[in-house]
Every structure is written in C-alpha cells, then in structure tokens.
C-alpha cells in the first residue's frame, strides 16, 4: 500500500464511465453505486475498508457485492484489451470491414471475440490454405452459387487443369474446394455459438474406463461406464471425472446427436445453395464438423464445464473456510493442549492466557503402553506448578481414548477443569511449516502441533491464518480447480474474516496482522518488531511510528485494529480515527466525558442524529458509529459451544443402525455434509437427508462447526464408510423432500432393478470380461461420493 493516496489516470476514469452502465445492468445495482465503488477500488482501497468505512459512496454495498464489481470490472477490462488487439490485427491485414468491426465491438464475451477473430487468426498451413495456394478458391465460390451443378463444376475443373503443367486428378481438385468451404463453415462465428448452445442443451458427458483398468477396482469405478446430460451434471461429478481422466483411468468425451448437428449446419449454410449439389454439401458439412468443428466445440464445452465447476467448488470452499475461521473463540484462558497418539505417545503443551508457550511433555495413557498412572502423576505435577483452566484435545487418532482418560483423571482427582475436543485439521501442516519453525525453532514438530491445538481453542481465527487454507480440509477437489482463482478467493475470505472480527494490536502475530486491510507481510513484521522493542502500543496513532506505516496505510488499517490498553475507549472499537472528532462532539453535546458516554445505553439514546446529518455526516456512518458506541470492541463471533460425543462409541465397530449420536459438521459439499461423530471416521449425510424439506444447497441448512444430532443409516466397516441422516428415520419425511426429481439425480435411460441385479450377479460369478451397460445417474450417491471424498479430501 502506497503511503500517499494514488491518483487515478484518465484511462481509469474513462473505463469507469465505459463499464458502469453494463455493470449496473448485470448486477442490478444503481449506476452511482457502481461508479462510487469503482473509484474507490481503483484508488487502491481494500474491499473491507470500502465496505465498512465508505458506505456513503457505495450505498451500503457489502463485501460480496464489492468483490463482484471488482471481478466483473477486471473481466471487462481484459475483454476490452483483447478486443483492441484483435481489431488492430485485422486492421493490419486490411480485412476489417464496417460490419466485422461492429460485431467485434458489440461482442460481450471472450469466446465470442475469439470466434469472430478465428478466420483472421494466424494459423498453421491447413488443407484449405494449400487449396487456396493452388488457386481453387474460385471453384469454392462457384460451388456456393445457387445455379451451380456438377456439370458446371466439372467444366471449371477441366479449364483449371488445361492451364497447369502438372495436372491434378478431378476428385483432388474438388476435394480442395471442399476443404476451403469446410474451413469457412468451421469459422462461422454464429454457427459455432449455436453449436455450443445445442451441445450444452442436448449433449452428454460420457466416461469409459481405459482398457488397462477394465475389471480392476479403483476409486473411479462408478464412472467406468457413465453418462450424464451436460445441462444437469453437478460440479463435483465434473471434477471427479476429470480427476479420473488425469489419473489415466478414464476416457471422457462429449456426445451429441449427429442428426441435430447436421440439421443446424444445414440450416445455416444450405440456404441459397444449388439443390443439385445437396449431396456434395452434406459431405462438406459432415467433414467440417467431424474434422474441424467437433473437437473444437468439445474443447469449448469442457472448458466451460470446468470453469463452472471450479467456480462452484471455490465458492463452496470459501464459504466453508469462512464458517470455520469464524468459529467462536474460547477466550484468554490457560490451556493444556493434547495431541493424542497411540504408539508415539500423547504430546501435551501448556500455553498461558495470551497464547504464550509455557511447557511441554509426553504421556502414554492409552495402548500399547497404557502407562495410565505415570500419565496422571505427570499431569498432577503440572497442575501443582501451573494454573490450567481447560484441556483441549485434538480430534485425530486416539482422541476418544485420550478424552476418556482425561475425563476419568479429572473426576477421580477432583480437579476443576473443563475438557473438550478441538478440530485439529491443518495442525500437522502448521507444525512442519516455516512459520512454526520461526516461532518455535527449538521444539519438535509434534510439540508445535499440540501448541496449535491449544491455541485453536483460544482463538481459531488467529491460529488458522497461519495455515495454508487448502490444508485445512474443508474444500472439495481443491487441488483440481484453477489454483490462481482459488487462491484469490481464499485470500479474500481470510482478509474478510480478519477484518470482520478485528485484531488486538498488542497480541496479534504478524501472520494475523498481514491480513488486516492495507498491511502487507513486511509491514506486519515491522509492527511486531516495534512492539517487541518498545513494548505494547498504548494508542492507535502510535502505529505511525512504525517503519513503513504512512498516513495512507494507517487510514486503511486503523479501524480494524484494537488497543484495549489505550486510555481512549475509541481505540478499542471499530470507530475509525477519522471520526474521533465527531464522537467527541457527541460527548460535548451530552455534556459528559467521552469515557462515560461509550457503552452508556441511556445517554446514547439522547444523541441528536439529525443535527449531525445537517452537518453533512452520512446516515450510514452515523448509524455505524452509534451502534459501535453501544458495544465497543464487541467480538461478532458467537459464544463458544462444545459437543460431547456419546461415550458408548469410540470406533466404527461400536456403531449400530438407528443410533442417534451427537456430532459436529466438519465439511459441507454440494452433495451433502460430513459429520464427526467421534469414531475417527466422518460420516456422510447425503443432501436428501439433511432436511425434511427439499433443498438445493446443503448450506441452506448446515454450516461447518455446527452441532447436530445424526442417525446412523448404514455402516460399512470394511471400507470405513458411514451413512448418516439428520432426519429421524422413524418419522415420515415431508412429501416435498424428494422433489423435484432432477435434483435427486439426472433423468436417465435406466435399466430395471432386476436387470441391474442380474448384471451384478453375472459380474460376481465370472472372472471374464463382461459388457456392462453405461451407468446412468441414479440419484443416490452416498457411497460413491463418500469414496471419492475419502480419496480426494483430507478426511
């Protein structure tokens, strides 16, 4: 962030004026809001800053809306840049007609632009180019004449050969003209657009197993012979099939009825042609499509499918990440963090109420060593030496066994301690990271993991920012989507969460500070270094003493930083320093000291809002300030809650159908939600079993970290799969829970259940290769998707 406020160039102002009407139409927002937002974005203001402190300019747009404006503006800017490159290229070729220029200037997508540019794009030496070099273009033009017939074409070929020393066979001359026309058809922008639309509407995505995997089991078995309509295939199946293709297990192709394609091409190109040449033209259409168009259209379709699947998956990942990062904090308490394990022992770490590392050790209270008494003695000695408020146990391997040991120890020894299980996803990644090595250079990585678990209880957000978001385990196919777009979305999510909560300037790590509006990693380190050298900050404006902190950066960051130790109560609030004088005026109006006004509900009701509006203070700003004065520095996150797992189950073998168990949602996907029920293996609730009513999106009814009661439907101990339901199986489900049918699974040509049964029996009874019908979507993907997520995700 530059120290001085950057000025916008004339080019930027021009682009704002150019794109505002289109953005207003696309996003359904007034032009003045779009323009105000773009002006702020292009002046290097962060999205959180704009959303919180510049509501008058945006009309109160939230971060999501501002992000959409930013993304669409960038797309339109890139589109305009590409448009100019294309226009210049065609102009240099002296082939730019007024009609073509008009089409190019009106193109509203990159795909349309590239279609229009295709005939003029530099290309390799094609069959059509060779034919043109031979002088066969006049024959192609003659074939397009409505009065042409084979006799006319043959006469032209004879004349053509008369003038050549090296004669060409008649059929080769004719083929050359057909090559020219086939290429022209393939470069028809309108036809290409309509072919894509036809294929998207009527085509299917088909996958088949490669020969070397026939008869072999793999995680892609459900896709060995599979077909689904392009118009209905959900994002997670697109990504799963692509993964199978990438792993060289599957062959994927796009299928569409050839008759529909030929009809469409004929409708475009047969008009005005000679009826006597109809058969010849049909040959050209077929050749154009099969040789030139089909592969290109399939690529376009698959790219578009991938873009849509990526966007959907990234959106789901970002929503899950936000929910996880905004989990309620446990607060400033002394925490004993335990990282459970069997053979290698359970590592324990004590951190004080500020998160500072105090002491560590290792105990062996569970198999195979079962040193229960030694473990109790070690923990008793720790409690005699240090104050401990709560025990936080990681939810990984041996979690339930260690939990029972700790619970029994507390009860039998009479200690006054709380015990809870903490989601440890990503803790091992953190422990081996550069960040952890810098923070704890002398500690073993297993001990660092226990520190992360303890701190995860105190403040999940402050600890999770140290971990690469992709390693936290709440995504869906995160390694298969566009990585730059994923990073942009996750970075934006982390930034949003950090600024939404606010950051304690005297306790924050540099990893947390670097996500504050306006602060980069280098400045974040400088802020921490200044604190270490000079002691705690006593006021917000002391930040201006930090190397690299200019007025411009301070403006962006100050409102999101809290200084509880400051004598000025506004320094521990979301009131921006630029509005301190306004708040002081309010205190003067009420004739009380500022310190007595802040948090005083009765006095705050007496503020004359209209008086300040008449001074030109915006209503959004006034409302936000007064709301903040009612509860200054409040944490917007919910109160901390814990889930107590059922003591009767600790492993998958303890489960029985029909059991009702407490659990916590660990991941939400497009097809359902995964729930930790305390057996070391998350169970899957299919989307159809998340609610008694019909839902399209699991996030409508569940979030990561949500505490739920789940019923066990199926257990596959061998494959470690658990099928759960949030609906009591004993109660009837709502009639609309299964409608509409297309959401339960695409409509398909299906085999009867009897035929499926026979096919399965035939497969089991014979080791020879058998022909299996293409698998169509059935609508119940519990086991299939659980298997895929088990392989692809970090569960």
mmCIF file of C-alpha atoms in Angstrom, residues 694-695 736-745:
data_model
loop_
_atom_site.group_PDB
_atom_site.id
_atom_site.type_symbol
_atom_site.label_atom_id
_atom_site.label_comp_id
_atom_site.label_asym_id
_atom_site.label_seq_id
_atom_site.Cartn_x
_atom_site.Cartn_y
_atom_site.Cartn_z
ATOM 1 C CA UNK A 694 -36.403 -30.150 -0.301
ATOM 2 C CA UNK A 695 -33.165 -28.130 -0.521
ATOM 3 C CA UNK A 736 -41.574 -32.387 -0.975
ATOM 4 C CA UNK A 737 -38.245 -33.655 0.371
ATOM 5 C CA UNK A 738 -37.686 -35.778 -2.681
ATOM 6 C CA UNK A 739 -38.877 -33.298 -5.291
ATOM 7 C CA UNK A 740 -38.087 -32.234 -7.856
ATOM 8 C CA UNK A 741 -36.668 -35.478 -9.183
ATOM 9 C CA UNK A 742 -33.987 -33.816 -11.294
ATOM 10 C CA UNK A 743 -32.156 -32.665 -8.179
ATOM 11 C CA UNK A 744 -32.058 -36.134 -6.701
ATOM 12 C CA UNK A 745 -30.326 -37.352 -9.814
#
